[in-house]
PDB file of C-alpha atoms in Angstrom:
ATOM      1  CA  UNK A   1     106.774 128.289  95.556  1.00 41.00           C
ATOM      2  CA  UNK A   2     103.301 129.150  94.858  1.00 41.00           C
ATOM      3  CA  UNK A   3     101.189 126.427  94.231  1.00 45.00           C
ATOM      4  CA  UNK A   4      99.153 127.947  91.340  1.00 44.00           C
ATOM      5  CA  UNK A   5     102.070 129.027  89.191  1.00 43.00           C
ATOM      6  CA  UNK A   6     102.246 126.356  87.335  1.00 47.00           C
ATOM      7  CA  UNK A   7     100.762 124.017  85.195  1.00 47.00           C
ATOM      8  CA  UNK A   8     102.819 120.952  85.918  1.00 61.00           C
ATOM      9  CA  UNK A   9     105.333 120.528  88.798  1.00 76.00           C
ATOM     10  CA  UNK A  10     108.705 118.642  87.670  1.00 88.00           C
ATOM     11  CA  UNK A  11     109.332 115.421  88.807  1.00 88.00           C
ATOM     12  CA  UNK A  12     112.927 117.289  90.331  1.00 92.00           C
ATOM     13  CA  UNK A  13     110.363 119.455  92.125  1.00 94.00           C
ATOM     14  CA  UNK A  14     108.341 116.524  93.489  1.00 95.00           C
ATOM     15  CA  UNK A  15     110.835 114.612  94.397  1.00 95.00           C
ATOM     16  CA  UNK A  16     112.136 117.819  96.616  1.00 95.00           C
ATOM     17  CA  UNK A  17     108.588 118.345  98.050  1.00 96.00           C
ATOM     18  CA  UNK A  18     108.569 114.391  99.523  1.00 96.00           C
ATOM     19  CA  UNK A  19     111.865 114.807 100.517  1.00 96.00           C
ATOM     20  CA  UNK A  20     110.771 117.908 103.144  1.00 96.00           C
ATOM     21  CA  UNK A  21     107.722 115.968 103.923  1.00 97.00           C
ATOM     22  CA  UNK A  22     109.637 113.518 105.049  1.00 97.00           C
ATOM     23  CA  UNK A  23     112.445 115.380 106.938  1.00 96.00           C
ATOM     24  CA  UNK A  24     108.977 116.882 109.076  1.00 96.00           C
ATOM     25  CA  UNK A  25     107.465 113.891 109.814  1.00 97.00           C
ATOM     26  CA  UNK A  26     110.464 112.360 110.530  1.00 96.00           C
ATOM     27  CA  UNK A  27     111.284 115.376 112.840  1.00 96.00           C
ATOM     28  CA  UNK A  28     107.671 114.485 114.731  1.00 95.00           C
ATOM     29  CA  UNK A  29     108.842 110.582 115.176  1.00 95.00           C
ATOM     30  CA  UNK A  30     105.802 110.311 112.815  1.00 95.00           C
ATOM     31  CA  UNK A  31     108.034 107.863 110.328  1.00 94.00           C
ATOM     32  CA  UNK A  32     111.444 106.854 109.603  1.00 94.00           C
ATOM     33  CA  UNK A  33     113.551 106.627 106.358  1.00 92.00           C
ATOM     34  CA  UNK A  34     114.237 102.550 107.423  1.00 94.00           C
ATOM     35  CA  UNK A  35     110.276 102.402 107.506  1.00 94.00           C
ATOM     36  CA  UNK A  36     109.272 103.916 104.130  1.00 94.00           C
ATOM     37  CA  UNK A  37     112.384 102.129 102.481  1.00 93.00           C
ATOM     38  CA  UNK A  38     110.616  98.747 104.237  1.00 93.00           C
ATOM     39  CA  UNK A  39     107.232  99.495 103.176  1.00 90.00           C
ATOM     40  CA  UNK A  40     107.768 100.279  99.853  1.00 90.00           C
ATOM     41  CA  UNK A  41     109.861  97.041  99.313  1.00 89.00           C
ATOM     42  CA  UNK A  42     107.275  94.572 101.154  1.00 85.00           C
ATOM     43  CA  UNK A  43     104.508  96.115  99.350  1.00 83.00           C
ATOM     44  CA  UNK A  44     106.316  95.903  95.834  1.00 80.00           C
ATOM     45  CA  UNK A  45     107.080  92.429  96.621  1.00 81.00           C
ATOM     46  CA  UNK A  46     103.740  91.606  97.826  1.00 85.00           C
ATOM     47  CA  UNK A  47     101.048  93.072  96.071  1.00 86.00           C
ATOM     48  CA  UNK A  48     101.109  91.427  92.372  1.00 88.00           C
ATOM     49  CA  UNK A  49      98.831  90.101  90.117  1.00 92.00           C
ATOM     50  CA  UNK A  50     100.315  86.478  90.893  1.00 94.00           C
ATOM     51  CA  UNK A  51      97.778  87.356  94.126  1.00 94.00           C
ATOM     52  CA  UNK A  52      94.512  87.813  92.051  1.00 96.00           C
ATOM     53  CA  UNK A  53      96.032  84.932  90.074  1.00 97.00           C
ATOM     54  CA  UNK A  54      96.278  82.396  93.147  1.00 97.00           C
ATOM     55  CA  UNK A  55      92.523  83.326  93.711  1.00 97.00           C
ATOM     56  CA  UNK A  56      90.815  82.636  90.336  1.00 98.00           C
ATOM     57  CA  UNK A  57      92.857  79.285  90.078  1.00 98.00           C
ATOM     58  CA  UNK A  58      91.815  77.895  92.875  1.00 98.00           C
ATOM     59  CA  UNK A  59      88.072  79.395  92.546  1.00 98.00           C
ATOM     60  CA  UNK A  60      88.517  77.522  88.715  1.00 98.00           C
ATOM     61  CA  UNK A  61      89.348  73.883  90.523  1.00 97.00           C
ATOM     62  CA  UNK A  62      87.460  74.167  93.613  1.00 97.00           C
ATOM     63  CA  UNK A  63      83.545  74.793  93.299  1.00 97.00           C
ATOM     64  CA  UNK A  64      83.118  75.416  96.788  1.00 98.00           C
ATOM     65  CA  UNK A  65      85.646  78.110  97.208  1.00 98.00           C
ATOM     66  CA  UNK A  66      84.371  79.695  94.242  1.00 98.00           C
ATOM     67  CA  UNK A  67      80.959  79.913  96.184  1.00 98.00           C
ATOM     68  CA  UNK A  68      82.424  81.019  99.274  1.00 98.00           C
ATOM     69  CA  UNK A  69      84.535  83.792  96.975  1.00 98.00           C
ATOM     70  CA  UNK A  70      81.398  85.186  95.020  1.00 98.00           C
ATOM     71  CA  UNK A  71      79.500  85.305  98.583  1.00 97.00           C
ATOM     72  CA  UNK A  72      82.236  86.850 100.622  1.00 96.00           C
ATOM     73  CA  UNK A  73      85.371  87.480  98.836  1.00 95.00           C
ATOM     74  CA  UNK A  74      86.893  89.016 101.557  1.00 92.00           C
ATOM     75  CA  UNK A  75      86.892  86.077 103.828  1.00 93.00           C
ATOM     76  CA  UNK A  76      87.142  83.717 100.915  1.00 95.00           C
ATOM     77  CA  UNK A  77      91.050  85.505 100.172  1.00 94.00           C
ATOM     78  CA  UNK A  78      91.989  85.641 103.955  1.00 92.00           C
ATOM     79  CA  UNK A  79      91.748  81.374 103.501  1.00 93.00           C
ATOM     80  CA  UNK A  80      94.227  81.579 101.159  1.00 92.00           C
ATOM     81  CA  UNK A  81      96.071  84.069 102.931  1.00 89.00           C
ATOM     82  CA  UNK A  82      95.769  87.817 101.447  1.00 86.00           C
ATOM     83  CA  UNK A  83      95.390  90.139 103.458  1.00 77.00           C
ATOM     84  CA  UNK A  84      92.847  93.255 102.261  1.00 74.00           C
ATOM     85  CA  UNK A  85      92.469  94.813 105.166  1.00 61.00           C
ATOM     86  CA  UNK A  86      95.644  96.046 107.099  1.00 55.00           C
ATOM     87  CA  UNK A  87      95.800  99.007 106.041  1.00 60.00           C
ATOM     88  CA  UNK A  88      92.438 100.553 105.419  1.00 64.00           C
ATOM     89  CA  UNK A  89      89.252  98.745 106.126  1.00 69.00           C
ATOM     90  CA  UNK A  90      88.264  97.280 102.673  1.00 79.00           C
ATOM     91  CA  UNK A  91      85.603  94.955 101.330  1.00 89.00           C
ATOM     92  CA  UNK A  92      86.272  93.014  98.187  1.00 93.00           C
ATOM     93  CA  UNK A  93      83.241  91.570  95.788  1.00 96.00           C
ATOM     94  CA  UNK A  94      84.241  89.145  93.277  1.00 97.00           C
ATOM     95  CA  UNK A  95      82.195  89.128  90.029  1.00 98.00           C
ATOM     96  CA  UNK A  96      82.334  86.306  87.925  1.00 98.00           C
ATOM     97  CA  UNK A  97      82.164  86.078  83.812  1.00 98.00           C
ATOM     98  CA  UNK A  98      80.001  83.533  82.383  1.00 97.00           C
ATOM     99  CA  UNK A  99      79.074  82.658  78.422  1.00 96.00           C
ATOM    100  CA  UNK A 100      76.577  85.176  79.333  1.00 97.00           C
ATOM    101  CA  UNK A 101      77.978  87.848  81.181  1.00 98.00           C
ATOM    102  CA  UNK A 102      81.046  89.676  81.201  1.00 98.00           C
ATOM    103  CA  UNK A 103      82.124  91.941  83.934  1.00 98.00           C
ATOM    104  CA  UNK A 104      84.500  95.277  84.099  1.00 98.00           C
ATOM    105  CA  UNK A 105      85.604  97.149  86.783  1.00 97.00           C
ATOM    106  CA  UNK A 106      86.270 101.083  87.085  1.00 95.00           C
ATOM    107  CA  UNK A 107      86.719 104.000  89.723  1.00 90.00           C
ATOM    108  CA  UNK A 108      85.239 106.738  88.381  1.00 88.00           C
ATOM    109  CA  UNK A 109      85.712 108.665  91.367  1.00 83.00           C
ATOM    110  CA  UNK A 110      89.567 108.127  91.655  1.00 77.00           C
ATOM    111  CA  UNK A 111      91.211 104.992  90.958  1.00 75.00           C
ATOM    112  CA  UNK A 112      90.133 102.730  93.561  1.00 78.00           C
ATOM    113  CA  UNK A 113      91.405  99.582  92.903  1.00 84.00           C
ATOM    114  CA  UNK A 114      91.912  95.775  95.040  1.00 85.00           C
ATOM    115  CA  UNK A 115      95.751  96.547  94.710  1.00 84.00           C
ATOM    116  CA  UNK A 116      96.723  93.819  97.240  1.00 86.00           C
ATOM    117  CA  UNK A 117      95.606  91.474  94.634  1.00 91.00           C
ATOM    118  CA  UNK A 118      96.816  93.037  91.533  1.00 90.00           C
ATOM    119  CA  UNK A 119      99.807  95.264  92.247  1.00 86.00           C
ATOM    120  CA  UNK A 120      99.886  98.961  91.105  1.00 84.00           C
ATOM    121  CA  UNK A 121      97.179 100.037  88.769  1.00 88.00           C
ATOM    122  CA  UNK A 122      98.445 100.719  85.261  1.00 91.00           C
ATOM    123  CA  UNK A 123      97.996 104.647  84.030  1.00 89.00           C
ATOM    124  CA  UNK A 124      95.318 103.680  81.279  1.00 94.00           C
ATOM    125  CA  UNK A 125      92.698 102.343  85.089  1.00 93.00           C
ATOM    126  CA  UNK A 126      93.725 105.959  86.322  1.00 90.00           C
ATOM    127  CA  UNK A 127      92.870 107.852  83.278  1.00 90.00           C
ATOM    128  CA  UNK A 128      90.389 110.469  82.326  1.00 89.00           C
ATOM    129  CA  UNK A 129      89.297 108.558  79.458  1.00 94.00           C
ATOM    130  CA  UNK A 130      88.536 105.035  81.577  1.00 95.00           C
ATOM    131  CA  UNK A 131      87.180 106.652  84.468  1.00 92.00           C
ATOM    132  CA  UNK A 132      84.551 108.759  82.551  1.00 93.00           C
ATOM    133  CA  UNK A 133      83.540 106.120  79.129  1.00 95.00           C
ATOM    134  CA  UNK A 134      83.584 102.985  81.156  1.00 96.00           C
ATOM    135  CA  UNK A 135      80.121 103.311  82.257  1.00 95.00           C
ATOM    136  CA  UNK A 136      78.609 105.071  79.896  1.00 94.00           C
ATOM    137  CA  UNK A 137      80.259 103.132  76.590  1.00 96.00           C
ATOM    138  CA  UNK A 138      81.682  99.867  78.302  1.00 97.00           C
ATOM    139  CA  UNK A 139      81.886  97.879  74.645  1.00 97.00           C
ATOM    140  CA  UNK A 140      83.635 100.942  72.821  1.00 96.00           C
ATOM    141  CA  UNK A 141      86.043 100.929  75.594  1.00 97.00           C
ATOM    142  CA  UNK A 142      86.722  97.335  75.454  1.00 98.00           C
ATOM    143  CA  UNK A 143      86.957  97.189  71.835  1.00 97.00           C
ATOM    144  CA  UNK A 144      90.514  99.798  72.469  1.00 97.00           C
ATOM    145  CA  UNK A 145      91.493  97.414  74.688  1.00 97.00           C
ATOM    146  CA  UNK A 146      91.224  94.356  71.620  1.00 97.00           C
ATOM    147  CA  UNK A 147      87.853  93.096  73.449  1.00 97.00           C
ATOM    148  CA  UNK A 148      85.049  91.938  71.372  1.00 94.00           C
ATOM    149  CA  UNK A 149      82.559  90.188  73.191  1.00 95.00           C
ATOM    150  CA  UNK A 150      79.123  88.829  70.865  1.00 95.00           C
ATOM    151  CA  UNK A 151      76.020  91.730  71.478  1.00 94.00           C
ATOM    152  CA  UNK A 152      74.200  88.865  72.941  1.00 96.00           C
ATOM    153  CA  UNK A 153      76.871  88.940  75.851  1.00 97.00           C
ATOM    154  CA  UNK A 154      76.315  91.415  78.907  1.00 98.00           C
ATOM    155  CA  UNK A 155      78.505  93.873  80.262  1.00 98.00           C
ATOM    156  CA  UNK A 156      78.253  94.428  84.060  1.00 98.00           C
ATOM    157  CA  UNK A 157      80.632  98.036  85.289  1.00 97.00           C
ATOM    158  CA  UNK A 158      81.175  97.237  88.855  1.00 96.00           C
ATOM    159  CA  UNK A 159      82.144 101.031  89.521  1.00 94.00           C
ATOM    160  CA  UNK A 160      84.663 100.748  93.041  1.00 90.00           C
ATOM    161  CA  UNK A 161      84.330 102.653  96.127  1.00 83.00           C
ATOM    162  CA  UNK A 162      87.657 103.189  98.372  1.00 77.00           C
ATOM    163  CA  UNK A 163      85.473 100.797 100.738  1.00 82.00           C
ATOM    164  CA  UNK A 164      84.054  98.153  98.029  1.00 89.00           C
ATOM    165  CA  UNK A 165      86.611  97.024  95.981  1.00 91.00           C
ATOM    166  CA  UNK A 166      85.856  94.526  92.883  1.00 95.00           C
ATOM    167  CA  UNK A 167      87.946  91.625  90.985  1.00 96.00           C
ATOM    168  CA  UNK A 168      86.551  89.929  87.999  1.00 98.00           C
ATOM    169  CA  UNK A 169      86.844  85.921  88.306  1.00 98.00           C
ATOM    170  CA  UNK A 170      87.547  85.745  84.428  1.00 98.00           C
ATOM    171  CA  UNK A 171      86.046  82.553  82.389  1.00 98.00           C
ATOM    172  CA  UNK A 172      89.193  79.591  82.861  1.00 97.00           C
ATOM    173  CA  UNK A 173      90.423  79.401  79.132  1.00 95.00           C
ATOM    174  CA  UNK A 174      89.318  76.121  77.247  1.00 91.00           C
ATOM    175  CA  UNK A 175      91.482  73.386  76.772  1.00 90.00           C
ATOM    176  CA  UNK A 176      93.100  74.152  80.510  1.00 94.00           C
ATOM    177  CA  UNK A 177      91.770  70.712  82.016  1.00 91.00           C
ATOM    178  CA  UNK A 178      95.305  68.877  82.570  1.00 92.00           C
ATOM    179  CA  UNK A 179      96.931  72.280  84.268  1.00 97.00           C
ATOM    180  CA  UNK A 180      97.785  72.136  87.718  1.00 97.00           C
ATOM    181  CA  UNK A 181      96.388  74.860  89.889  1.00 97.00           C
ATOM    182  CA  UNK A 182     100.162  76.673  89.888  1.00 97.00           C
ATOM    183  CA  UNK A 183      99.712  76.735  86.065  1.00 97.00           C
ATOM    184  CA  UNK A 184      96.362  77.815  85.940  1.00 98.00           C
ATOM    185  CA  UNK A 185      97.252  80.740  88.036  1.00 97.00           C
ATOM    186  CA  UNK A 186      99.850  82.049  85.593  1.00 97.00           C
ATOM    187  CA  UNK A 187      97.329  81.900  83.093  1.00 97.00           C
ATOM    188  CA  UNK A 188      95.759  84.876  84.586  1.00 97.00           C
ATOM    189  CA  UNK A 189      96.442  87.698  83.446  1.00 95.00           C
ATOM    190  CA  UNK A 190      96.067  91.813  85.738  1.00 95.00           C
ATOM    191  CA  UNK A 191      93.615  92.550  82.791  1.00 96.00           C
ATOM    192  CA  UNK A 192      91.658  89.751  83.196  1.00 97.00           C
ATOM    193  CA  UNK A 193      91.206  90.591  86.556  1.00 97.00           C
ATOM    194  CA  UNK A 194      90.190  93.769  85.404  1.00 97.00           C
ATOM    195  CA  UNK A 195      87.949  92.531  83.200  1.00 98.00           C
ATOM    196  CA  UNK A 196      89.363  94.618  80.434  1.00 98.00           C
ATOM    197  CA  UNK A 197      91.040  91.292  78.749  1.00 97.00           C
ATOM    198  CA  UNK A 198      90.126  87.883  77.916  1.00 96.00           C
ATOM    199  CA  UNK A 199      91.818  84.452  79.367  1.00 94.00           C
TER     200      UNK A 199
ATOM    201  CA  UNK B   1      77.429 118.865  93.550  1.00 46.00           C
ATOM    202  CA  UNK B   2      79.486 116.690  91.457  1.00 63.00           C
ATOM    203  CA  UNK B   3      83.023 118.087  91.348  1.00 76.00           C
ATOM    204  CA  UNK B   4      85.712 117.692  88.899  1.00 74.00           C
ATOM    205  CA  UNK B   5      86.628 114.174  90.207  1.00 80.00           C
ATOM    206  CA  UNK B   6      83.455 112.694  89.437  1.00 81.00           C
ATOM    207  CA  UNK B   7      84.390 111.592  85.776  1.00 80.00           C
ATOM    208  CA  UNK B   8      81.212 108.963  85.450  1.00 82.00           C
ATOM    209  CA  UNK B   9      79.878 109.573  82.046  1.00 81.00           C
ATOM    210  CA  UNK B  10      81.596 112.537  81.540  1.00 83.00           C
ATOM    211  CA  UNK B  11      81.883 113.432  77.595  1.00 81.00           C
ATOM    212  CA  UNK B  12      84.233 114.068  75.311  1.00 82.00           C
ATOM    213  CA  UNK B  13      86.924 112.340  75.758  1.00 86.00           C
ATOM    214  CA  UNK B  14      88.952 110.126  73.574  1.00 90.00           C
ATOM    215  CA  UNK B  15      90.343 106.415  73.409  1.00 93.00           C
ATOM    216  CA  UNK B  16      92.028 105.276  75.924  1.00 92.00           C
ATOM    217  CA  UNK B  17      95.301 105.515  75.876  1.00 92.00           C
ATOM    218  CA  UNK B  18      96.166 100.934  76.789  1.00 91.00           C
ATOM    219  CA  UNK B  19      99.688 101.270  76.680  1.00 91.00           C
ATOM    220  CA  UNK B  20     101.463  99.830  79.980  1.00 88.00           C
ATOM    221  CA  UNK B  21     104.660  99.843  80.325  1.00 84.00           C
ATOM    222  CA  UNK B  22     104.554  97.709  83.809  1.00 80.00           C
ATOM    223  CA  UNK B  23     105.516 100.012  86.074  1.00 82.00           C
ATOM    224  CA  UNK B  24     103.538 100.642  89.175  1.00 81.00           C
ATOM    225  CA  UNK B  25     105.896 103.631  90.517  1.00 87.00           C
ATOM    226  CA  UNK B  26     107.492 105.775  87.269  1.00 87.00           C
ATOM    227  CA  UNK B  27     109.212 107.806  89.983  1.00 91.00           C
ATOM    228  CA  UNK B  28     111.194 106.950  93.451  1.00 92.00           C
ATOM    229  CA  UNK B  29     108.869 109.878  95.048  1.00 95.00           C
ATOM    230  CA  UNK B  30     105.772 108.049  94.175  1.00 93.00           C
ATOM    231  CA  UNK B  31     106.606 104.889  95.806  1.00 92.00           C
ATOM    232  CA  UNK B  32     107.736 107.323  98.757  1.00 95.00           C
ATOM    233  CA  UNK B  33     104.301 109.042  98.471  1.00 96.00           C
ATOM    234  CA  UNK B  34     102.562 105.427  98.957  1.00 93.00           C
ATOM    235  CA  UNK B  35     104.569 104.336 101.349  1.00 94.00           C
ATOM    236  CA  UNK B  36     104.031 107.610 103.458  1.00 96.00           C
ATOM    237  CA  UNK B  37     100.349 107.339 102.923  1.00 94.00           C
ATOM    238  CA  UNK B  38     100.133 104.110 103.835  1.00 91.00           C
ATOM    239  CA  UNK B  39     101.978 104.575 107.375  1.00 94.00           C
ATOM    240  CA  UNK B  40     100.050 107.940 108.239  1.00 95.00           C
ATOM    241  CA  UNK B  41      96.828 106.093 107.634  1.00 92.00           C
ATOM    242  CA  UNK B  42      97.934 102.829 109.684  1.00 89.00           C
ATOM    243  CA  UNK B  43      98.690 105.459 112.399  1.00 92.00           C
ATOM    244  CA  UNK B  44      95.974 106.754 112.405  1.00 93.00           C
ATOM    245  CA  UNK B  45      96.497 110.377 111.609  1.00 95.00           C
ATOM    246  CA  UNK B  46      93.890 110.237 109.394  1.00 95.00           C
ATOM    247  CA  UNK B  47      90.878 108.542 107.597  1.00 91.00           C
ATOM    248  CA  UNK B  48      91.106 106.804 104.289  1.00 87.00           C
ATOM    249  CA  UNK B  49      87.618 109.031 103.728  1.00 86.00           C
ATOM    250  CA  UNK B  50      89.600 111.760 104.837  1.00 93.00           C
ATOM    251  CA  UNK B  51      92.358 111.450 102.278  1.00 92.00           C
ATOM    252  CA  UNK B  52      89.853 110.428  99.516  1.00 90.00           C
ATOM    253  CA  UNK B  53      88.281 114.046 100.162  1.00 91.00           C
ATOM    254  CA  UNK B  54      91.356 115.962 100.056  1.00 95.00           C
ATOM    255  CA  UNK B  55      91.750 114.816  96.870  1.00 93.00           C
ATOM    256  CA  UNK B  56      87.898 115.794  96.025  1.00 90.00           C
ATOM    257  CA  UNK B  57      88.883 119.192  97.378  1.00 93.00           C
ATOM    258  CA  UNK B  58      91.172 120.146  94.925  1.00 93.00           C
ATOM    259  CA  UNK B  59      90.648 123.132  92.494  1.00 92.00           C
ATOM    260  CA  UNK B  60      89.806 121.524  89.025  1.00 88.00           C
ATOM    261  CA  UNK B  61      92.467 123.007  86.932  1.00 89.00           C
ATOM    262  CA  UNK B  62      95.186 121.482  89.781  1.00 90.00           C
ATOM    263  CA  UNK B  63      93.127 118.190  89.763  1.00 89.00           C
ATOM    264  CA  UNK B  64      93.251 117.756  86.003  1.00 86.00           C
ATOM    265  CA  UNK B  65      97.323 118.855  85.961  1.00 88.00           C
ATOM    266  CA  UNK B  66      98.201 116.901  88.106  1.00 90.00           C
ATOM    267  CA  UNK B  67      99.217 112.906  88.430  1.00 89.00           C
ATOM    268  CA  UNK B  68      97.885 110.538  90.107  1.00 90.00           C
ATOM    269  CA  UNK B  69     100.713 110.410  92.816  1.00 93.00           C
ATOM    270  CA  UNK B  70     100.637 114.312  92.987  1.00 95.00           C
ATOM    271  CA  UNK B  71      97.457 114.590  94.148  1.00 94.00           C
ATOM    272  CA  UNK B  72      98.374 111.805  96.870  1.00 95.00           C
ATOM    273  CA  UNK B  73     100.991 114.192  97.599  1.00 97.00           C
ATOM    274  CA  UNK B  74      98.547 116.694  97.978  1.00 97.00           C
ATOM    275  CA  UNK B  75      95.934 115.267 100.246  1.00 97.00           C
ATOM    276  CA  UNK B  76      98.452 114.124 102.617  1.00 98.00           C
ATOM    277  CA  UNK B  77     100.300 117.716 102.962  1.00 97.00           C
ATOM    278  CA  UNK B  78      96.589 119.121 103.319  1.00 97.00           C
ATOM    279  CA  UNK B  79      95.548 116.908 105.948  1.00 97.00           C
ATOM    280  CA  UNK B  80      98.615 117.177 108.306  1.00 97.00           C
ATOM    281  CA  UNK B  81      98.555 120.844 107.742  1.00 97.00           C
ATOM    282  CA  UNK B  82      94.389 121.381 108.266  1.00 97.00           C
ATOM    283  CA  UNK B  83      95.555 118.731 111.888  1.00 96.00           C
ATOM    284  CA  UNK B  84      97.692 121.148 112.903  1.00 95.00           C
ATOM    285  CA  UNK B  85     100.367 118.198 112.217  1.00 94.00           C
ATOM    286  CA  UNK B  86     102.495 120.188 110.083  1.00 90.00           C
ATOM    287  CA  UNK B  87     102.718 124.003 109.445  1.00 77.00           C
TER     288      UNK B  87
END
C-alpha cells in the first residue's frame, strides 16, 4: 500500500502493519512475542499515577524531601524507588504550586511527558489544541479544563523536552492534616500532576 | 525552520477537547507499538533523539492525520529501514 493514499489508516490496517514489524524483527532475534507481551504488562502495571501520587505525599509530610525533590527530582524519586531512567536517559524537574503560583506542564513539540510517574498520557496532553494554546493562553485553557485560579495568581508553562521532563507538586488540599501519607497519596489526582486540575 | 510539529503558539485552534476516557492504549497495536519502541531503544538500535526526529520528519498532511501511536509506528519503521535494519 502506498503510504500517501490515504487520509487515515484503519486501525485493521495498523494492527496488520505491527504485526509484520514484528514477524521482521522477530526474524532478526531483534525481539520476541514473550518480550513485548512482558513489557507491555510490566509497564501497564507500573507506570500509574499512584507513582506521581507516592511522590507529592511524601514531599507534602516531609520538608526535607520536598527540598531534595524541587532541587533534583530525579534523585529525589530514585529514594523512593522510581525509576526514570531505564529506558531513555531522562531528567525530571518538579515545580511546585504555591498561593502564588500555579504551574502547568505541556509538550508542544510532541507529547513528552514523565510517564513513569503518571501512566499513559490522556489524548486531550497529545492534542493539537493543548500543545499549541498552552503557552500562549494558559488561563483560557485551564478555564476548559474547570480551572479558575484568582488574576493575582501566576501561571508558570513548564514546556517538556524528551530529555527534561516536568511534574507539578500540586498545593496538599486543606483540611488533609489527620491523613496518613497512603491517604494523602490517593488524594492526588494525574491532573494535578499535570497541573491542569486542582487538589 | 519550525516544522509542522512545532505547535507552540500556533493559532486557531479550538477548546480542548478534556474528555478522558482512561485509557492509555485504545488499541492492542499501540501498546505493541510502545512496547517495540521501548525494546529497540533499550537495545540500542537507535537514539531517543533519533526517534523524536523521525517523527519531526514527517510530511505535514501525514503528521496532522495521523495518531499519536501512528506516528510512533512511523519513526520506528523509518529508522530500521534508513539502518539498513529492515528493507
Amino acid at each position: 500500500m502506498s503510504d500517501h493514499d490515504h487520509d487515515h489508516e484503519s486501525s485493521a490496517a495498523l494492527s496488520n502493519r505491527v504485526k509484520t514489524l514484528v514477524a521482521q524483527l522477530e526474524q532478526r532475534d531483534l525481539l520476541t512475542e514473550a518480550k513485548l507481551d512482558a513489557t507491555v504488562e510490566t509497564f501497564l502495571l507500573k507506570a500509574t499515577p499512584a507513582n506521581g501520587g507516592r511522590v507529592v505525599a511524601r514531599a507534602w509530610v516531609d520538608a526535607a524531601f520536598k527540598q531534595r525533590l524541587l532541587d533534583d527530582a530525579s534523585a529525589a524519586v530514585a529514594e523512593i524507588g522510581i525509576d526514570m531512567s531505564h529506558w531513555a536517559p531522562v531528567k525530571l524537574r518538579a515545580v511546585e504550586n504555591t498561593d502564588r503560583e500555579h504551574n502547568v506542564i505541556v509538550c508542544t513539540l510532541c507529547s513528552c511527558y514523565p510517564i513513569a510517574l503518571l501512566g499513559p498520557s490522556p489524548a486531550w496532553y497529545k492534542s493539537a489544541e493543548y500543545r499549541s494554546r498552552t503557552v500562549r493562553e494558559p488561563r483560557a485553557v485551564l478555564a476548559e479544563f474547570g480551572v479558575a485560579l484568582p488574576p493575582d495568581v501566576r501561571i508558570n508553562v513548564w514546556d517538556s523536552t524528551s530529555e527534561l521532563r516536568y511534574i507539578v507538586v500540586p498545593r496538599r488540599p486543606q483540611a488533609s492534616e489527620g491523613l496518613s501519607e497512603a491517604e494523602l497519596a490517593a488524594l492526588v489526582t494525574r491532573d494535578g500532576l499535570v497541573g491542569t486540575a486542582l487538589l | 525552520m519550525s516544522g509542522i510539529h512545532d505547535m507552540g503558539g500556533n493559532l486557531g485552534l479550538g477548546a480542548v477537547d478534556v474528555r478522558d476516557d482512561g485509557v492509555g492504549f485504545h488499541h492492542e497495536w499501540e501498546a505493541r507499538v510502545f512496547a517495540i519502541n521501548r525494546l529497540l531503544l533499550e537495545r540500542g538500535l537507535y537514539t531517543l533523539d533519533e526517534f523524536r526526529y523521525a517523527i519531526e520528519r514527517m510530511e505535514p498532511e501525514r503528521y496532522l492525520a495521523a495518531s499519536y501511536y501512528e506516528r510512533w509506528l512511523h519513526a520506528i519503521e523509518v529508522l530500521l529501514a534508513e539502518k539498513g535494519i529492515l528493507s
